[in-house]
Tab-separated table of C-alpha atoms in Angstrom:
chain	number	residue	atom	x	y	z
A	25	UNK	CA	136.892	87.895	34.778
A	26	UNK	CA	135.273	86.125	37.723
A	27	UNK	CA	131.777	84.798	37.614
A	28	UNK	CA	129.607	87.106	39.692
A	29	UNK	CA	125.954	87.288	40.496
A	30	UNK	CA	124.396	90.742	40.575
A	31	UNK	CA	123.119	91.828	43.949
A	32	UNK	CA	120.462	94.377	44.671
A	33	UNK	CA	119.034	95.600	47.971
A	34	UNK	CA	115.541	95.308	49.255
A	35	UNK	CA	114.629	97.552	52.170
A	36	UNK	CA	111.864	96.459	54.493
A	37	UNK	CA	110.490	99.444	56.368
A	38	UNK	CA	109.003	97.976	59.516
A	39	UNK	CA	108.362	101.377	61.074
A	40	UNK	CA	107.031	103.129	57.999
A	41	UNK	CA	103.488	104.387	58.207
A	42	UNK	CA	100.955	102.306	56.371
A	43	UNK	CA	98.471	104.105	54.145
A	44	UNK	CA	95.300	104.965	56.007
A	45	UNK	CA	91.862	105.988	54.904
A	46	UNK	CA	92.279	109.466	56.376
A	47	UNK	CA	95.131	111.684	55.207
A	48	UNK	CA	95.400	115.416	55.035
A	49	UNK	CA	98.298	117.670	54.145
A	50	UNK	CA	98.988	120.244	56.837
A	51	UNK	CA	98.426	123.857	55.879
A	52	UNK	CA	98.743	127.249	57.502
A	53	UNK	CA	95.082	127.050	58.492
A	54	UNK	CA	95.765	124.429	61.158
A	55	UNK	CA	96.223	127.077	63.815
A	56	UNK	CA	94.953	124.837	66.563
A	57	UNK	CA	98.245	122.958	66.621
A	58	UNK	CA	100.324	126.041	67.357
A	59	UNK	CA	97.693	127.428	69.729
A	60	UNK	CA	97.500	124.221	71.761
A	61	UNK	CA	101.257	123.689	71.916
A	62	UNK	CA	102.011	127.320	72.719
A	63	UNK	CA	99.346	127.424	75.422
A	64	UNK	CA	100.653	124.265	77.069
A	65	UNK	CA	104.238	125.507	76.794
A	66	UNK	CA	103.401	128.799	78.524
A	67	UNK	CA	101.538	126.887	81.219
A	68	UNK	CA	104.564	124.620	81.701
A	69	UNK	CA	106.883	127.596	82.088
A	70	UNK	CA	104.553	129.186	84.670
A	71	UNK	CA	104.123	125.992	86.670
A	72	UNK	CA	107.868	125.287	86.663
A	73	UNK	CA	109.060	128.879	87.061
A	74	UNK	CA	111.070	128.074	90.195
A	75	UNK	CA	112.786	125.129	88.537
A	76	UNK	CA	113.708	127.079	85.377
A	77	UNK	CA	114.940	130.023	87.457
A	78	UNK	CA	117.234	127.706	89.396
A	79	UNK	CA	118.372	125.914	86.224
A	80	UNK	CA	119.624	129.089	84.547
A	81	UNK	CA	121.417	130.300	87.676
A	82	UNK	CA	124.789	128.693	86.848
A	83	UNK	CA	127.132	129.207	83.912
A	84	UNK	CA	127.512	125.571	82.873
A	85	UNK	CA	123.751	125.013	82.741
A	86	UNK	CA	123.388	128.076	80.544
A	87	UNK	CA	126.134	126.778	78.238
A	88	UNK	CA	124.508	123.351	78.064
A	89	UNK	CA	121.144	124.945	77.239
A	90	UNK	CA	122.658	127.156	74.533
A	91	UNK	CA	124.340	124.211	72.807
A	92	UNK	CA	121.146	122.152	73.063
A	93	UNK	CA	118.939	124.925	71.653
A	94	UNK	CA	121.308	125.646	68.775
A	95	UNK	CA	121.466	121.942	67.963
A	96	UNK	CA	117.676	121.745	68.137
A	97	UNK	CA	117.246	124.672	65.747
A	98	UNK	CA	119.705	123.185	63.249
A	99	UNK	CA	118.010	119.783	63.514
A	100	UNK	CA	114.621	121.342	62.783
A	101	UNK	CA	116.001	123.250	59.789
A	102	UNK	CA	117.540	120.070	58.379
A	103	UNK	CA	114.372	118.051	58.904
A	104	UNK	CA	112.030	117.054	56.104
A	105	UNK	CA	108.777	118.988	56.608
A	106	UNK	CA	106.969	117.694	53.530
A	107	UNK	CA	104.556	114.859	53.982
A	108	UNK	CA	101.056	113.828	54.927
A	109	UNK	CA	99.422	113.500	58.311
A	110	UNK	CA	98.098	109.987	58.814
A	111	UNK	CA	95.853	108.661	61.545
A	112	UNK	CA	98.877	107.134	63.211
A	113	UNK	CA	100.698	110.479	63.422
A	114	UNK	CA	97.547	112.298	64.518
A	115	UNK	CA	96.969	109.817	67.335
A	116	UNK	CA	100.602	110.040	68.447
A	117	UNK	CA	100.568	113.848	68.536
A	118	UNK	CA	97.349	113.937	70.533
A	119	UNK	CA	98.695	111.308	72.935
A	120	UNK	CA	101.861	113.324	73.548
A	121	UNK	CA	99.941	116.537	74.195
A	122	UNK	CA	97.548	114.687	76.486
A	123	UNK	CA	100.499	113.217	78.353
A	124	UNK	CA	101.998	116.695	78.719
A	125	UNK	CA	98.718	117.960	80.188
A	126	UNK	CA	98.653	115.132	82.732
A	127	UNK	CA	102.273	115.777	83.723
A	128	UNK	CA	101.523	119.488	84.183
A	129	UNK	CA	98.633	118.733	86.521
A	130	UNK	CA	100.810	116.348	88.518
A	131	UNK	CA	103.593	118.938	88.659
A	132	UNK	CA	101.193	121.548	90.019
A	133	UNK	CA	99.310	119.422	92.563
A	134	UNK	CA	102.391	117.542	93.786
A	135	UNK	CA	104.446	120.766	93.982
A	136	UNK	CA	107.233	119.309	91.838
A	137	UNK	CA	108.143	122.073	89.376
A	138	UNK	CA	110.916	120.079	87.702
A	139	UNK	CA	108.271	117.834	86.131
A	140	UNK	CA	107.438	120.812	83.919
A	141	UNK	CA	110.624	120.025	81.991
A	142	UNK	CA	109.211	116.606	81.101
A	143	UNK	CA	105.985	118.291	80.036
A	144	UNK	CA	107.934	120.683	77.783
A	145	UNK	CA	109.631	117.723	76.153
A	146	UNK	CA	106.300	116.018	75.479
A	147	UNK	CA	104.882	119.236	74.036
A	148	UNK	CA	107.792	119.663	71.640
A	149	UNK	CA	107.603	115.999	70.623
A	150	UNK	CA	103.882	116.348	69.968
A	151	UNK	CA	104.377	119.484	67.886
A	152	UNK	CA	107.095	117.775	65.828
A	153	UNK	CA	104.806	114.774	65.307
A	154	UNK	CA	102.181	117.124	63.854
A	155	UNK	CA	104.471	119.342	61.817
A	156	UNK	CA	107.698	117.542	60.841
A	157	UNK	CA	105.898	115.098	58.583
A	158	UNK	CA	108.824	113.888	56.477
A	159	UNK	CA	110.599	112.308	59.452
A	160	UNK	CA	109.825	109.230	61.496
A	161	UNK	CA	108.128	109.535	64.849
A	162	UNK	CA	111.422	108.630	66.520
A	163	UNK	CA	112.895	111.923	65.307
A	164	UNK	CA	110.032	113.793	66.995
A	165	UNK	CA	110.615	111.977	70.275
A	166	UNK	CA	114.364	112.610	70.077
A	167	UNK	CA	113.887	116.343	69.590
A	168	UNK	CA	111.389	116.430	72.425
A	169	UNK	CA	113.967	114.980	74.798
A	170	UNK	CA	115.938	118.233	74.546
A	171	UNK	CA	113.470	120.088	76.784
A	172	UNK	CA	113.356	117.181	79.212
A	173	UNK	CA	117.142	117.158	79.729
A	174	UNK	CA	117.147	119.702	82.622
A	175	UNK	CA	114.687	117.570	84.585
A	176	UNK	CA	116.746	114.465	83.847
A	177	UNK	CA	120.000	116.090	84.965
A	178	UNK	CA	118.335	117.368	88.135
A	179	UNK	CA	117.084	113.863	88.898
A	180	UNK	CA	120.551	112.396	88.298
A	181	UNK	CA	122.139	114.983	90.598
A	182	UNK	CA	119.569	114.248	93.323
A	183	UNK	CA	120.585	110.586	93.288
A	184	UNK	CA	124.270	111.341	93.914
A	185	UNK	CA	125.604	110.468	90.474
A	186	UNK	CA	127.703	113.625	90.271
A	187	UNK	CA	129.240	112.913	93.688
A	188	UNK	CA	130.389	109.524	92.431
A	189	UNK	CA	131.723	111.129	89.265
A	190	UNK	CA	133.746	113.630	91.306
A	191	UNK	CA	135.225	110.820	93.405
A	192	UNK	CA	136.153	108.965	90.228
A	193	UNK	CA	137.817	112.108	88.854
A	194	UNK	CA	139.927	112.416	92.022
A	195	UNK	CA	140.929	108.749	91.820
A	196	UNK	CA	141.924	109.039	88.153
A	197	UNK	CA	143.916	112.210	88.848
A	198	UNK	CA	145.728	110.466	91.687
A	199	UNK	CA	146.620	107.619	89.349
A	200	UNK	CA	147.950	110.055	86.760
A	201	UNK	CA	150.027	111.769	89.432
A	202	UNK	CA	151.491	108.419	90.457
A	203	UNK	CA	152.340	107.699	86.828
A	204	UNK	CA	154.095	111.081	86.610
A	205	UNK	CA	155.942	110.304	89.910
A	206	UNK	CA	154.428	113.327	91.669
A	207	UNK	CA	154.330	112.973	95.441
A	208	UNK	CA	150.837	113.638	96.797
A	209	UNK	CA	148.285	112.608	99.415
A	210	UNK	CA	144.588	112.042	98.760
A	211	UNK	CA	142.278	113.505	101.366
A	212	UNK	CA	138.606	113.082	100.487
A	213	UNK	CA	138.020	114.898	97.211
A	214	UNK	CA	141.341	116.764	97.438
A	215	UNK	CA	144.867	115.943	96.375
A	216	UNK	CA	147.599	117.529	98.494
A	217	UNK	CA	150.815	118.119	96.542
A	218	UNK	CA	154.052	119.511	97.878
A	219	UNK	CA	153.295	123.099	96.818
A	220	UNK	CA	149.497	123.241	96.909
A	221	UNK	CA	146.132	121.520	96.957
A	222	UNK	CA	144.141	120.259	93.957
A	223	UNK	CA	140.534	120.791	95.014
A	224	UNK	CA	138.634	121.770	91.834
A	225	UNK	CA	136.820	118.550	91.016
A	226	UNK	CA	133.206	119.687	91.151
A	227	UNK	CA	130.970	118.578	88.280
A	228	UNK	CA	128.815	121.706	88.290
A	229	UNK	CA	129.116	125.483	88.170
A	230	UNK	CA	132.274	125.919	86.054
A	231	UNK	CA	133.141	126.666	82.440
A	232	UNK	CA	134.649	123.203	82.097
A	233	UNK	CA	132.038	121.314	84.102
A	234	UNK	CA	130.635	117.998	82.959
A	235	UNK	CA	127.408	119.734	81.862
A	236	UNK	CA	129.349	121.872	79.392
A	237	UNK	CA	130.943	118.743	77.934
A	238	UNK	CA	127.530	117.087	77.783
A	239	UNK	CA	126.094	120.112	75.970
A	240	UNK	CA	128.812	119.906	73.309
A	241	UNK	CA	128.102	116.209	72.756
A	242	UNK	CA	124.357	116.880	72.574
A	243	UNK	CA	124.967	119.596	69.987
A	244	UNK	CA	126.899	117.143	67.792
A	245	UNK	CA	124.224	114.456	68.144
A	246	UNK	CA	121.414	116.836	67.150
A	247	UNK	CA	123.198	118.692	64.355
A	248	UNK	CA	124.654	115.617	62.650
A	249	UNK	CA	121.597	113.441	63.372
A	250	UNK	CA	123.456	110.574	64.999
A	251	UNK	CA	121.788	107.219	65.404
A	252	UNK	CA	120.954	105.724	68.782
A	253	UNK	CA	124.184	103.800	69.394
A	254	UNK	CA	126.519	106.552	68.208
A	255	UNK	CA	124.603	109.263	70.056
A	256	UNK	CA	124.462	107.320	73.319
A	257	UNK	CA	128.210	106.630	73.221
A	258	UNK	CA	129.027	110.277	72.467
A	259	UNK	CA	126.881	111.505	75.364
A	260	UNK	CA	128.184	108.905	77.811
A	261	UNK	CA	131.846	109.410	76.942
A	262	UNK	CA	131.566	113.172	77.393
A	263	UNK	CA	131.778	112.476	81.144
A	264	UNK	CA	134.896	110.316	80.617
A	265	UNK	CA	136.461	113.125	78.570
A	266	UNK	CA	135.707	115.544	81.403
A	267	UNK	CA	137.494	113.303	83.911
A	268	UNK	CA	140.503	112.918	81.608
A	269	UNK	CA	140.769	116.632	80.838
A	270	UNK	CA	140.350	117.707	84.462
A	271	UNK	CA	142.839	115.135	85.755
A	272	UNK	CA	145.449	115.907	83.085
A	273	UNK	CA	145.158	119.631	83.801
A	274	UNK	CA	145.797	119.153	87.526
A	275	UNK	CA	148.757	116.826	86.958
A	276	UNK	CA	150.229	119.292	84.454
A	277	UNK	CA	149.881	122.154	86.949
A	278	UNK	CA	151.505	120.090	89.724
A	279	UNK	CA	154.358	119.063	87.427
A	280	UNK	CA	154.987	122.671	86.349
A	281	UNK	CA	154.870	123.736	89.984
A	282	UNK	CA	157.579	121.227	90.885
A	283	UNK	CA	159.687	122.380	87.969
A	284	UNK	CA	159.364	126.116	88.670
A	285	UNK	CA	158.829	126.080	92.414
A	286	UNK	CA	155.547	128.019	92.047
A	287	UNK	CA	152.038	126.665	92.611
A	288	UNK	CA	149.655	127.601	89.815
A	289	UNK	CA	146.120	128.281	91.029
A	290	UNK	CA	143.014	127.124	89.208
A	291	UNK	CA	141.639	130.124	87.305
A	292	UNK	CA	138.750	131.133	85.062
A	293	UNK	CA	141.151	131.458	82.124
A	294	UNK	CA	142.244	127.859	82.610
A	295	UNK	CA	138.603	126.761	82.698
A	296	UNK	CA	137.897	128.528	79.415
A	297	UNK	CA	140.970	126.918	77.865
A	298	UNK	CA	139.837	123.461	78.974
A	299	UNK	CA	136.359	124.210	77.621
A	300	UNK	CA	137.862	124.949	74.198
A	301	UNK	CA	139.868	121.736	74.378
A	302	UNK	CA	136.633	119.921	75.188
A	303	UNK	CA	135.073	121.312	72.005
A	304	UNK	CA	137.778	119.598	69.973
A	305	UNK	CA	137.878	116.335	71.912
A	306	UNK	CA	134.143	115.724	72.252
A	307	UNK	CA	133.427	116.603	68.612
A	308	UNK	CA	136.314	114.353	67.509
A	309	UNK	CA	134.934	111.439	69.530
A	310	UNK	CA	131.529	112.012	67.977
A	311	UNK	CA	133.049	111.961	64.487
A	312	UNK	CA	134.965	108.789	65.333
A	313	UNK	CA	131.850	106.897	66.420
A	314	UNK	CA	129.919	108.240	63.440
A	315	UNK	CA	132.561	106.782	61.115
A	316	UNK	CA	132.736	103.530	63.097
A	317	UNK	CA	129.012	102.825	63.063
A	318	UNK	CA	128.468	103.299	59.352
A	319	UNK	CA	126.223	100.717	57.663
A	320	UNK	CA	127.964	98.179	55.435
A	321	UNK	CA	127.513	99.085	51.743
A	322	UNK	CA	125.538	96.560	49.751
A	323	UNK	CA	128.413	95.824	47.388
A	324	UNK	CA	130.423	94.444	50.335
A	325	UNK	CA	127.663	92.183	51.635
A	326	UNK	CA	127.905	88.463	50.995
A	327	UNK	CA	124.543	87.573	49.478
A	328	UNK	CA	124.961	83.933	50.571
A	329	UNK	CA	125.371	84.816	54.253
A	330	UNK	CA	124.025	88.327	54.909
A	331	UNK	CA	123.011	87.798	58.561
A	332	UNK	CA	125.955	89.580	60.223
A	333	UNK	CA	125.778	92.509	57.831
A	334	UNK	CA	122.027	92.606	58.305
A	335	UNK	CA	122.371	92.800	62.109
A	336	UNK	CA	125.101	95.445	61.892
A	337	UNK	CA	123.067	97.661	59.533
A	338	UNK	CA	120.009	97.216	61.731
A	339	UNK	CA	121.973	98.308	64.807
A	340	UNK	CA	123.460	101.288	62.978
A	341	UNK	CA	119.980	102.398	61.941
A	342	UNK	CA	118.422	102.395	65.410
A	343	UNK	CA	116.010	103.686	66.551
A	344	UNK	CA	114.561	103.479	63.038
A	345	UNK	CA	113.743	99.838	62.341
A	346	UNK	CA	114.912	99.703	58.734
A	347	UNK	CA	115.976	96.259	57.633
A	348	UNK	CA	118.175	96.207	54.518
A	349	UNK	CA	118.367	92.702	53.053
A	350	UNK	CA	120.487	91.936	49.956
A	351	UNK	CA	118.841	89.549	47.491
A	352	UNK	CA	119.949	87.904	44.264
A	353	UNK	CA	118.972	89.519	41.002
A	354	UNK	CA	117.678	86.993	38.491
A	355	UNK	CA	117.412	89.463	35.625
A	356	UNK	CA	120.467	89.641	33.361
A	357	UNK	CA	121.171	92.237	30.738
A	358	UNK	CA	122.435	91.476	27.266
A	359	UNK	CA	125.996	92.358	28.305
A	360	UNK	CA	125.809	90.012	31.272
A	361	UNK	CA	124.418	86.758	29.916
A	362	UNK	CA	125.380	83.733	32.048
A	363	UNK	CA	126.567	81.744	29.020
A	364	UNK	CA	129.137	84.425	28.224
A	365	UNK	CA	130.981	84.078	31.563
A	366	UNK	CA	133.077	81.048	30.609
A	367	UNK	CA	133.949	82.558	27.260
A	368	UNK	CA	135.167	85.737	28.883
A	369	UNK	CA	137.243	83.831	31.403
């Protein structure tokens, strides 16, 4: 038997709420919270009616919204609602609602209806800060981001990010065709093969668009409560998965066309099939990163040099600043007296 020193774990909660002089458990009588949030939410919908009408005009945006809302509902159900409302949480909730009010006024007077999406996100975050008391404030902010996603996507599209993504998809597909020894010519965002033209590389408006892939990744992040690093990688790589799936599908169609002498057109059935494949691939990638970014168990941490394990566990716990530090245990039980080690050996 080897001589071992017992190790225990001490957790330093940097972001935990310190006890305050004013605390009150929320009850059903606090109607002003629901009244304020509901009133601001209705005002946000009215101010941004044009933006929301345009957002729900395409299939992929509807799919993305459905996945996000389902993930949000599951995340709320799985949240810890029991707790106390401290001054810190009260101030945060009021600040978020005040910020939402300011954004709504700016959206109205500047005639920018898409800012109402940001206001909706702040309203939801403020409501969660008031009501979901068993979770950290970071969870409230994360859930609030769900309503702000449409405004964020619209801003990204306005800056030409989707155009660059489409060009990258065409380039990757051309490289795959070269690897498969398929003769083709690239013309803008089209690939001309011997029997037909591959021209379905748009990021928006389809069953298998990048927004649908993003919605699947967002669903996984919300439902399984991924940390910051894992969630960010899952969301970012959903676009890479879209490029890979779209490019592979076009190369497969061109290869089958050369084999059979018939050009296979891009169809809605093919889009649905690729969407189902995306469900498997994106969720698998999310599970992979979730398993990769698991904190190191305390029994595998070297108590003499815990820095690397400490940094890894801290990164895996982001955005919650929980520092888990292993320390030596100086208390020995009767079955683990130090003088007995040599005798046992």
